[in-house]
mmCIF file of C-alpha atoms in Angstrom:
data_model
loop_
_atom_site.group_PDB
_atom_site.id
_atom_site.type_symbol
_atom_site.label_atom_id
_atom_site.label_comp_id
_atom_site.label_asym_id
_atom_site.label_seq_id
_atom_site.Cartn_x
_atom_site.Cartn_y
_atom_site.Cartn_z
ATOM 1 C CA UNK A 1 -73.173 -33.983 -16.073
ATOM 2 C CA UNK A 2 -69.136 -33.944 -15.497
ATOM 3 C CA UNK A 3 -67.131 -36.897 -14.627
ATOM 4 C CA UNK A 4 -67.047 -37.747 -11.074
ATOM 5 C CA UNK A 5 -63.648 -39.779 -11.617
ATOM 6 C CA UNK A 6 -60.940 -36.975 -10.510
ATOM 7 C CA UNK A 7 -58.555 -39.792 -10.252
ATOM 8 C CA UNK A 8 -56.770 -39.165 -13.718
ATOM 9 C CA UNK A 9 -56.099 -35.712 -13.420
ATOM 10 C CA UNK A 10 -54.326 -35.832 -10.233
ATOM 11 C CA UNK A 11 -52.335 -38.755 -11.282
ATOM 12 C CA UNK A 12 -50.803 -36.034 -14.120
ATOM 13 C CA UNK A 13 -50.321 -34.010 -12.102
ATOM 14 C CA UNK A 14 -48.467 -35.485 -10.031
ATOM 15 C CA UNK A 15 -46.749 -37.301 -12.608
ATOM 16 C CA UNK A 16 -45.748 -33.664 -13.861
ATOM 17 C CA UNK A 17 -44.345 -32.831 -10.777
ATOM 18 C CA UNK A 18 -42.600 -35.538 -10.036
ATOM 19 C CA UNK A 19 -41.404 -34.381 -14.035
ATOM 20 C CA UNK A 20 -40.260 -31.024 -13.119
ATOM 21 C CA UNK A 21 -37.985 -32.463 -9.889
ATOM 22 C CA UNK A 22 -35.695 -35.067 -12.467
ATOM 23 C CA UNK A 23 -35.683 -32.363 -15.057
ATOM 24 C CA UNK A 24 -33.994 -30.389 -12.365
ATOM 25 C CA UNK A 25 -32.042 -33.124 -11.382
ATOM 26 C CA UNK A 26 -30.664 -33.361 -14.970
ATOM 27 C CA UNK A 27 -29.508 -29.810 -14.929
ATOM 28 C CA UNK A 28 -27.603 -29.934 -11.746
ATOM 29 C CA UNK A 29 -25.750 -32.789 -12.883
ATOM 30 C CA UNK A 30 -25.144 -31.707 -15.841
ATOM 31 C CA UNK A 31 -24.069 -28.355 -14.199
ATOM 32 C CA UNK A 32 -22.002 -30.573 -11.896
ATOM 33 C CA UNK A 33 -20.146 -32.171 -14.635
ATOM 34 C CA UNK A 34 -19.790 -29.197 -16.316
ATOM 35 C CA UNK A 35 -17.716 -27.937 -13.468
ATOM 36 C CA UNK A 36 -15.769 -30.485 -12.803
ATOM 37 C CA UNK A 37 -13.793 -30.249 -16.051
ATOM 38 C CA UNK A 38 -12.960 -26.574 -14.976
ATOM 39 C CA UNK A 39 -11.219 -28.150 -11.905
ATOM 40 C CA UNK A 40 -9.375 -30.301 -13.669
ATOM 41 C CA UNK A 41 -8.411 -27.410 -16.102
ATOM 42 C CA UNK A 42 -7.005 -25.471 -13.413
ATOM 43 C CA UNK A 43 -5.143 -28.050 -11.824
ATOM 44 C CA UNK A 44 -3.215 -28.707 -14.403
ATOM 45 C CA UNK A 45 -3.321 -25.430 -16.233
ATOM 46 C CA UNK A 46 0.875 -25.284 -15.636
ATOM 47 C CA UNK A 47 2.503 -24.782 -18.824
ATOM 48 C CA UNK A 48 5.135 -27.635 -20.015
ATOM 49 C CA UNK A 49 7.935 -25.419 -19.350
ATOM 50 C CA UNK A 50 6.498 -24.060 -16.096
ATOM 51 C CA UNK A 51 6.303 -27.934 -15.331
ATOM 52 C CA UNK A 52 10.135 -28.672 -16.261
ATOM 53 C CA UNK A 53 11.047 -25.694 -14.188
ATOM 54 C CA UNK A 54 9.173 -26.849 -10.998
ATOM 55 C CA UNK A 55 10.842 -30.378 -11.732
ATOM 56 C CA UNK A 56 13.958 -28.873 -12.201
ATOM 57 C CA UNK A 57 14.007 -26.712 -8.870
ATOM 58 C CA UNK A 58 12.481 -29.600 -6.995
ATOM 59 C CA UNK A 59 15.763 -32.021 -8.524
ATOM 60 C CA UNK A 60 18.302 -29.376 -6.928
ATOM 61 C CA UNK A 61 16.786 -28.792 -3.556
ATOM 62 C CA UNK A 62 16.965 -32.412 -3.398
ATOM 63 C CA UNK A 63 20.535 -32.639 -4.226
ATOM 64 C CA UNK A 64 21.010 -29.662 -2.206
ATOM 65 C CA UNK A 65 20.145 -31.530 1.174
ATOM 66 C CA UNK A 66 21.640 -34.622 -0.211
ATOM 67 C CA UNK A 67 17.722 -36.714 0.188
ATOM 68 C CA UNK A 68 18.915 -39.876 -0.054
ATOM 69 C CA UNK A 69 22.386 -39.827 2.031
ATOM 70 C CA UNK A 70 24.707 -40.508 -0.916
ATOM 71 C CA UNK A 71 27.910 -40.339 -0.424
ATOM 72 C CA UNK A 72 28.566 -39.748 -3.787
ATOM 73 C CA UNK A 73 27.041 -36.515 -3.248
ATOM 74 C CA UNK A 74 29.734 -33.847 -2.948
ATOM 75 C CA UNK A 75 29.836 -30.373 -1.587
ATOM 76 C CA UNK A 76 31.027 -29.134 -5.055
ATOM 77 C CA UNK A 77 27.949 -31.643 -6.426
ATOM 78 C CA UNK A 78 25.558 -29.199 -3.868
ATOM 79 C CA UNK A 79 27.116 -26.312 -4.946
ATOM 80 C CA UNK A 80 25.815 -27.017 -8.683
ATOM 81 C CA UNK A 81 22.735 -27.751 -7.350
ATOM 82 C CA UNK A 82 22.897 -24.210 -5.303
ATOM 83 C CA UNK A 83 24.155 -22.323 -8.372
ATOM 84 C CA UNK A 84 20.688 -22.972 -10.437
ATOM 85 C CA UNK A 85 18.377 -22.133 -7.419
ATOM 86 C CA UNK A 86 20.197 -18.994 -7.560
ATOM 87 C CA UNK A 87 20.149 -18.334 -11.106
ATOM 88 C CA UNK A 88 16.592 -18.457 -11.519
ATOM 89 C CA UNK A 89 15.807 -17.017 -8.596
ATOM 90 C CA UNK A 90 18.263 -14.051 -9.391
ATOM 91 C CA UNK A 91 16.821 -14.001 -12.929
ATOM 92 C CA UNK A 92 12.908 -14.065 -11.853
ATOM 93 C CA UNK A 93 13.680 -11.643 -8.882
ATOM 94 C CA UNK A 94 15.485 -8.616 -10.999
ATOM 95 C CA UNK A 95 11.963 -7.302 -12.107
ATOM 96 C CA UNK A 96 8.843 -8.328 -10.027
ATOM 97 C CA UNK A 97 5.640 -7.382 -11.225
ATOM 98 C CA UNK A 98 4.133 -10.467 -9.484
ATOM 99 C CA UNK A 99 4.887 -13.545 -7.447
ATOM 100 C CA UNK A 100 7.996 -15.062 -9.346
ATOM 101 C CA UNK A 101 7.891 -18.688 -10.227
ATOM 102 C CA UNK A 102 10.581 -19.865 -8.966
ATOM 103 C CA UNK A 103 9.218 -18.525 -5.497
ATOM 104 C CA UNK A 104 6.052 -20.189 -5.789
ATOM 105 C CA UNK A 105 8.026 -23.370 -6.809
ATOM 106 C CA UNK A 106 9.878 -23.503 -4.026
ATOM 107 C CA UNK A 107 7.545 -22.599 -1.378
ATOM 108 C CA UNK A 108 6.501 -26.043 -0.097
ATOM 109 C CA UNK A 109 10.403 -26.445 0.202
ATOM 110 C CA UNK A 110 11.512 -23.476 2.732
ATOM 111 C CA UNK A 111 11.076 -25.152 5.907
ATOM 112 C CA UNK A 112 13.493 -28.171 4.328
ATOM 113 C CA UNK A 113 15.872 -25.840 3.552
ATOM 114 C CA UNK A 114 15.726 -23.703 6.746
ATOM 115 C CA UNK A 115 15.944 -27.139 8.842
ATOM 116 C CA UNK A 116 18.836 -28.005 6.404
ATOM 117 C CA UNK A 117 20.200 -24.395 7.228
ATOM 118 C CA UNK A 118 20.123 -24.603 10.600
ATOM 119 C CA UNK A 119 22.173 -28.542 10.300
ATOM 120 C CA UNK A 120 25.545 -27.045 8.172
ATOM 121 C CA UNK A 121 28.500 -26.714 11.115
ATOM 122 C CA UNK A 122 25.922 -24.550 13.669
ATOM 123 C CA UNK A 123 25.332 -21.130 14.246
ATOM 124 C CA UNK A 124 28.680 -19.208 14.336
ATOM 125 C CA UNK A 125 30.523 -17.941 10.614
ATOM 126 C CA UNK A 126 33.764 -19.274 11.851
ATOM 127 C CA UNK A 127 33.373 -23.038 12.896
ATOM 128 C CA UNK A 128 33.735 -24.224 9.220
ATOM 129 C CA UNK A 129 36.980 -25.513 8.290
ATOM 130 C CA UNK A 130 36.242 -26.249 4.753
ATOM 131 C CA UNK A 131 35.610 -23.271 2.451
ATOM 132 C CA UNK A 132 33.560 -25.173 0.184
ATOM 133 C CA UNK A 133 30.699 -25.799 2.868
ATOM 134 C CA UNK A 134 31.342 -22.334 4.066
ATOM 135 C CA UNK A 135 30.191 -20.909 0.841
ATOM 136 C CA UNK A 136 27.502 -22.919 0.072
ATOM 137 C CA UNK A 137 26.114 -21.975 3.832
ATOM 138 C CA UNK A 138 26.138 -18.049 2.854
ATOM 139 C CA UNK A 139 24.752 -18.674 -0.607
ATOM 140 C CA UNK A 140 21.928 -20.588 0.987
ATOM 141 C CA UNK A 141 21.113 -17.954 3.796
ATOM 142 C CA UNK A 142 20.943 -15.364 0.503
ATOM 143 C CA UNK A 143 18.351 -18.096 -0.768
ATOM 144 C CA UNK A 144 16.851 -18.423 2.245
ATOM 145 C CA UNK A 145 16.896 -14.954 2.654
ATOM 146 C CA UNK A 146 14.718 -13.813 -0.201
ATOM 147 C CA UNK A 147 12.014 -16.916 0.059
ATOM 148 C CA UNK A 148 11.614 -15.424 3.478
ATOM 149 C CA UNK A 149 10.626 -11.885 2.049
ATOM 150 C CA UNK A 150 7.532 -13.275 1.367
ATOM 151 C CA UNK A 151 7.048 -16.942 3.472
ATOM 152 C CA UNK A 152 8.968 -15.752 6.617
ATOM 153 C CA UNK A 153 7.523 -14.575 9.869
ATOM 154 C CA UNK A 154 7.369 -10.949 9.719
ATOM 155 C CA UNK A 155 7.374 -9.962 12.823
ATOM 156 C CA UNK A 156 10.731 -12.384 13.349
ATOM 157 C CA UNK A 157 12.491 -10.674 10.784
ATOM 158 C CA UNK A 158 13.947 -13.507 8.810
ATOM 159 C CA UNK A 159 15.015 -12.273 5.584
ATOM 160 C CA UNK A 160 17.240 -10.144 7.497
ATOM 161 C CA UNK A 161 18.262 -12.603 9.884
ATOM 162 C CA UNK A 162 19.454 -14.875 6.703
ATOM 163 C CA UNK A 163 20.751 -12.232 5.186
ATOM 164 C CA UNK A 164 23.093 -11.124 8.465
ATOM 165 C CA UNK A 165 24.352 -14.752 8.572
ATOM 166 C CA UNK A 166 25.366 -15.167 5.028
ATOM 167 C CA UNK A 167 27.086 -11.984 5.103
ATOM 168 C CA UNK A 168 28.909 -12.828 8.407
ATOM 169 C CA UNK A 169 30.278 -16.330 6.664
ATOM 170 C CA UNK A 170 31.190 -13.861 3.162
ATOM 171 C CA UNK A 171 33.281 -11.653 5.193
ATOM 172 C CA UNK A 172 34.815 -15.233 7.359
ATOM 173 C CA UNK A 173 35.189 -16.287 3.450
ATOM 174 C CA UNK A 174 37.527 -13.228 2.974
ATOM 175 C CA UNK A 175 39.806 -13.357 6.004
ATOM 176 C CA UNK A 176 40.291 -16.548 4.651
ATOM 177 C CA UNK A 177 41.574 -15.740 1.167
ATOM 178 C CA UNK A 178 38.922 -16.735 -1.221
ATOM 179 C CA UNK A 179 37.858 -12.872 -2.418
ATOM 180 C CA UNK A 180 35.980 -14.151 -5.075
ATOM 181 C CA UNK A 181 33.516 -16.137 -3.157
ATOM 182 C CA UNK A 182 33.440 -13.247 -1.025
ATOM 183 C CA UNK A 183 32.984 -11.071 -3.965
ATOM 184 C CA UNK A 184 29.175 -13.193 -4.784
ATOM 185 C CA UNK A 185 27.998 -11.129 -1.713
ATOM 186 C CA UNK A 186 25.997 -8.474 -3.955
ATOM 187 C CA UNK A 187 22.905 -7.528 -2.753
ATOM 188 C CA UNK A 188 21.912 -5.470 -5.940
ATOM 189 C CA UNK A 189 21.894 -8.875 -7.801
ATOM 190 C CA UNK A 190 18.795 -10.082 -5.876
ATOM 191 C CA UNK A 191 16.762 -6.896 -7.857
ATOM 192 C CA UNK A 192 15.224 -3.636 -6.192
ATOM 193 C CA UNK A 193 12.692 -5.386 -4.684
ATOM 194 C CA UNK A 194 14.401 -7.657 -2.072
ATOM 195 C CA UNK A 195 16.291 -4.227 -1.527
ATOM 196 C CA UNK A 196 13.436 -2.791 -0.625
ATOM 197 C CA UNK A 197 11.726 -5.374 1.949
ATOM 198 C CA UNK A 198 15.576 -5.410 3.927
ATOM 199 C CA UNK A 199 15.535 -1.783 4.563
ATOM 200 C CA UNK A 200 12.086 -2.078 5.783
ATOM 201 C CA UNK A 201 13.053 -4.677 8.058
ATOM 202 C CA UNK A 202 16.364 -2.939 9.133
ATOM 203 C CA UNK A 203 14.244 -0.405 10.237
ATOM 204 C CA UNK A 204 12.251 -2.315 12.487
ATOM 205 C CA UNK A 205 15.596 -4.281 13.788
ATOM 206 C CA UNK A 206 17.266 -0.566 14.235
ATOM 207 C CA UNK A 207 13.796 0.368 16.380
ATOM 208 C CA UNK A 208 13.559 -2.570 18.559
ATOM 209 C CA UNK A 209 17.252 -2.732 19.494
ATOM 210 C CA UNK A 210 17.039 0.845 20.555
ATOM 211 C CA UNK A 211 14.080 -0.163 22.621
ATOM 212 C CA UNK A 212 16.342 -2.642 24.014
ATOM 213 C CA UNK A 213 18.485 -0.204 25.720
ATOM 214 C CA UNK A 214 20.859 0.424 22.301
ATOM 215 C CA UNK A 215 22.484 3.556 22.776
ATOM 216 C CA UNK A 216 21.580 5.201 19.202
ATOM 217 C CA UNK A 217 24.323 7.915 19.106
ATOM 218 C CA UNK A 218 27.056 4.488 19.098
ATOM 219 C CA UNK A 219 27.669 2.441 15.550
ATOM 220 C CA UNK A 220 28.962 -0.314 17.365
ATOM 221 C CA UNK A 221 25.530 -2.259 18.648
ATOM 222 C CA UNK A 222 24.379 -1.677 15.103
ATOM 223 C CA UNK A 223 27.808 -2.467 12.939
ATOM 224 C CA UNK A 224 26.204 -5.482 11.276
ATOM 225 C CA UNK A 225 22.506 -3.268 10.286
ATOM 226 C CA UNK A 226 25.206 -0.046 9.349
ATOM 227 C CA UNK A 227 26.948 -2.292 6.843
ATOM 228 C CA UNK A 228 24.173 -3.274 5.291
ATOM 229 C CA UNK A 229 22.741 0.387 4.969
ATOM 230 C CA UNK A 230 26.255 1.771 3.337
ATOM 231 C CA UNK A 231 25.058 -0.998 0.632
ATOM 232 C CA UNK A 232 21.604 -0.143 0.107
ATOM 233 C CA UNK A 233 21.427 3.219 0.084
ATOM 234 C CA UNK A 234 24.352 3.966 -2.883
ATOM 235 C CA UNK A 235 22.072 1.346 -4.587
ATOM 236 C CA UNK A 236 18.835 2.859 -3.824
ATOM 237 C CA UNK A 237 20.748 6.842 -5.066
ATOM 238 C CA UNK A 238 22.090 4.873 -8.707
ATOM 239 C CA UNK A 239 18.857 3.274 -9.546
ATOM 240 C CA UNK A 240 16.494 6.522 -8.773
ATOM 241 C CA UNK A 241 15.341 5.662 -5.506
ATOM 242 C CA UNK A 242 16.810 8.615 -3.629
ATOM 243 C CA UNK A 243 13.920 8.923 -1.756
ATOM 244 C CA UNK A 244 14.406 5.428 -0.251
ATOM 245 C CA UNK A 245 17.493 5.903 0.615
ATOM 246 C CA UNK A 246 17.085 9.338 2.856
ATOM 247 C CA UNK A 247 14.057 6.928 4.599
ATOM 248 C CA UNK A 248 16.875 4.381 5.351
ATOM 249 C CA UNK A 249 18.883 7.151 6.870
ATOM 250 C CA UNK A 250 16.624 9.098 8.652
ATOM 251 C CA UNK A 251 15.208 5.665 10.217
ATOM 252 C CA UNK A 252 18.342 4.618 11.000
ATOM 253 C CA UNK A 253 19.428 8.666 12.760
ATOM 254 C CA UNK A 254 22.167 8.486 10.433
ATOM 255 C CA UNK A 255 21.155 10.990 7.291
ATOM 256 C CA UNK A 256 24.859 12.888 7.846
ATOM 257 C CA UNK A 257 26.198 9.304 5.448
ATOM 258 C CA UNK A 258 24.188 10.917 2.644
ATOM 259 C CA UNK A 259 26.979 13.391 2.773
ATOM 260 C CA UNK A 260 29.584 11.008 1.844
ATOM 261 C CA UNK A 261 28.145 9.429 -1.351
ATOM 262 C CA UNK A 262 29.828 9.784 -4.796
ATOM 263 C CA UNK A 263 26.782 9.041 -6.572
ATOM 264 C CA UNK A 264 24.820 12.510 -6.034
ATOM 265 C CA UNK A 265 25.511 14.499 -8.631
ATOM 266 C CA UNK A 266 24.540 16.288 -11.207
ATOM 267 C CA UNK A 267 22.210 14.160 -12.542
ATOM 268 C CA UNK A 268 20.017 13.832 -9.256
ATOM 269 C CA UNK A 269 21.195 16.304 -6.416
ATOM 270 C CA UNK A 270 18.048 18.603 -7.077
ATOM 271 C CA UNK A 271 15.844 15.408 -6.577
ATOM 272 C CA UNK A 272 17.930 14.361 -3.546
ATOM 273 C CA UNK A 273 17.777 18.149 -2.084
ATOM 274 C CA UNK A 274 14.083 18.532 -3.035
ATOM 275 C CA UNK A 275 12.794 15.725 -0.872
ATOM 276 C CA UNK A 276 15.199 16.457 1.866
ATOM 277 C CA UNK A 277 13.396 20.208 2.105
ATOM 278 C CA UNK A 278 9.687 18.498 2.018
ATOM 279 C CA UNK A 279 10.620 15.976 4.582
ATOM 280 C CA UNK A 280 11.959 18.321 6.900
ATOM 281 C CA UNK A 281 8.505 20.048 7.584
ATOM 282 C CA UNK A 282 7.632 16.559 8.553
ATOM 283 C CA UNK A 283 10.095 16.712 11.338
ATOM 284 C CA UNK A 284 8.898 17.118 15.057
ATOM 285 C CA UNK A 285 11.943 17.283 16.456
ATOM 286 C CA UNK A 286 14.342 20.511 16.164
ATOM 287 C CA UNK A 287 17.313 18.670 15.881
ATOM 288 C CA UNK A 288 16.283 16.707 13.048
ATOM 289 C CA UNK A 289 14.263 19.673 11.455
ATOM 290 C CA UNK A 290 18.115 21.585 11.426
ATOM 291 C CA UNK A 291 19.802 18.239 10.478
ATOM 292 C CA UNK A 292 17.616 17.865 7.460
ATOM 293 C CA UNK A 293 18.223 20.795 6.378
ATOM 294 C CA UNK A 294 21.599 21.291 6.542
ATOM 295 C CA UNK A 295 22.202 18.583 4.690
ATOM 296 C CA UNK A 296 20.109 19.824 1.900
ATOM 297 C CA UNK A 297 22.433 23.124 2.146
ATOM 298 C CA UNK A 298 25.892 21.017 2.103
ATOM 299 C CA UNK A 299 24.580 19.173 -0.918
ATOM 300 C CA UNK A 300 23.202 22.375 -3.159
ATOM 301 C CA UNK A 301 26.578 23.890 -1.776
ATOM 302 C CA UNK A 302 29.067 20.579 -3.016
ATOM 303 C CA UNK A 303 27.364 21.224 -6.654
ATOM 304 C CA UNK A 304 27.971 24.843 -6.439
ATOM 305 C CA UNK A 305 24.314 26.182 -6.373
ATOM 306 C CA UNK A 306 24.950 28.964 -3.667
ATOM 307 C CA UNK A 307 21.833 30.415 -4.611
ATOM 308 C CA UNK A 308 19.742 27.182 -3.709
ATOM 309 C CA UNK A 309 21.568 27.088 -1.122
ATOM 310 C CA UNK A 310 20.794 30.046 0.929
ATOM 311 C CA UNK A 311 17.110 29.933 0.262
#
């Protein structure tokens, strides 16, 4: 006859159970910790000279904005300070296949330096006496300028609004004498990219002040965005982006200043005249359809290819 005791068996089994439920315990920790390292690995994953150069840019926006109120720290002091923030963000900026560093470094530091901005002799180009401070406020809006091309407000436009300002105090810097502060005013130096997101926003600054009753057949309510274009678009022709430039123009109702550039010539006209043809069967409007167009012709005719030409 079998046992009647069936107390044994259950007791194993529950014992196994109960088994089972730490041996899964086990493994989640042990998962857990596992992770946990990973964390910690990516944290600090920074490279030593990634870490010097985060130091290093942190060390001059503090100088920059004079932290501590010393009195010991002089314009010319924040100028040096200015200088390497430039540098490497010149240096990082002339190719961008990704985020640059120096962008990412400074980040967590452009609304300091957009309050700090906003605090050097007010808004107007001209209330600054001393040249010094005057040219470390439109090296700082070029700073501020191309953080903002990727941590401003879009729809506020700021890389163009910092942009507008510094070059307002570069040209107050040349009525006043000092050409070769006025002379650091190159937009090219900032690399094809920053280029780039400024037309795009001149654009939408062009649009929306011609919404706002601008009359679009006048330069003068758009003298400050027209400056800016004669820079970008020889820039845009010279380093093979011809078709950027006829966008600019074309946004902007002004393709007649392609016209007037030295830098079509040989070397690109047929790519210049070959994208003015396509675009113009993207034309709706008759005028612009002719304008296109003709300008094409005037161009194949300036090179002396008649026979393109009259095609």
């Amino acid at each position: 006859m079998a046992p009647k005791d069936t107390d044994k068996p259950v007791e194993l089994m529950a014992e196994t159970e109960q088994n089972k439920g730490d041996s899964k315990d086990k493994k989640k920790s042990k998962k857990s910790n596992d992770a946990a390292p990973a964390i910690v690995d990516t944290e600090n994953a920074m490279s030593e000279e990634d870490r010097e150069l985060k130091e290093r840019l942190e060390t001059c926006v503090s100088t920059l904005i004079n932290e501590g109120n010393e009195a010991s720290v002089t314009v010319p002091i924040r100028l040096k300070a200015l200088d390497v923030i430039v540098t490497e963000l010149r240096s990082a900026t002339s190719s961008m296949t990704s985020v640059p560093k120096p962008l990412k470094f400074l980040r967590p530091k452009f609304e300091v330096l957009k309050e700090h901005y906003g605090s050097i002799g007010g808004d107007e180009g001209t209330d600054l006496g001393d040249k010094e401070l005057l040219f470390l406020r439109a090296r700082l809006g070029d700073v501020l300028a191309v953080l903002a091309m990727t941590l401003g407000k879009h729809d506020e436009r700021e890389s163009l609004k910092f942009k507008l300002k510094g070059t307002r105090d570069y040209e107050t810097l040349a009525k006043l004498g000092d050409n070769a502060a006025a002379a650091d005013n190159n937009l090219g130096s900032w690399g094809h990219e920053f280029v780039r997101s400024l037309a795009g926003e001149i654009g939408q600054e062009y649009n929306a002040r011609v919404i706002a009753g601008a009359d679009p057949e006048e330069d003068e309510p758009f003298q400050d965005l027209l400056g800016m274009v004669d820079v970008i678009v020889p820039f845009n022709v010279s380093h093979n982006a011809e078709a950027e430039a006829i966008d600019l123009l074309i946004e902007v109702q002004r393709l007649k200043k392609i016209l007037e550039l030295d830098s079509i010539d040989q070397n690109n006209y047929r790519r210049v005249c070959l994208y003015l043809i396509k675009t113009a069967d993207f034309m709706s409007d008759p005028d612009d359809y002719e304008e296109v167009l003709e300008s094409a012709y005037e161009i194949f005719r300036k090179q002396k290819q008649y026979y393109d030409a009259l095609r």
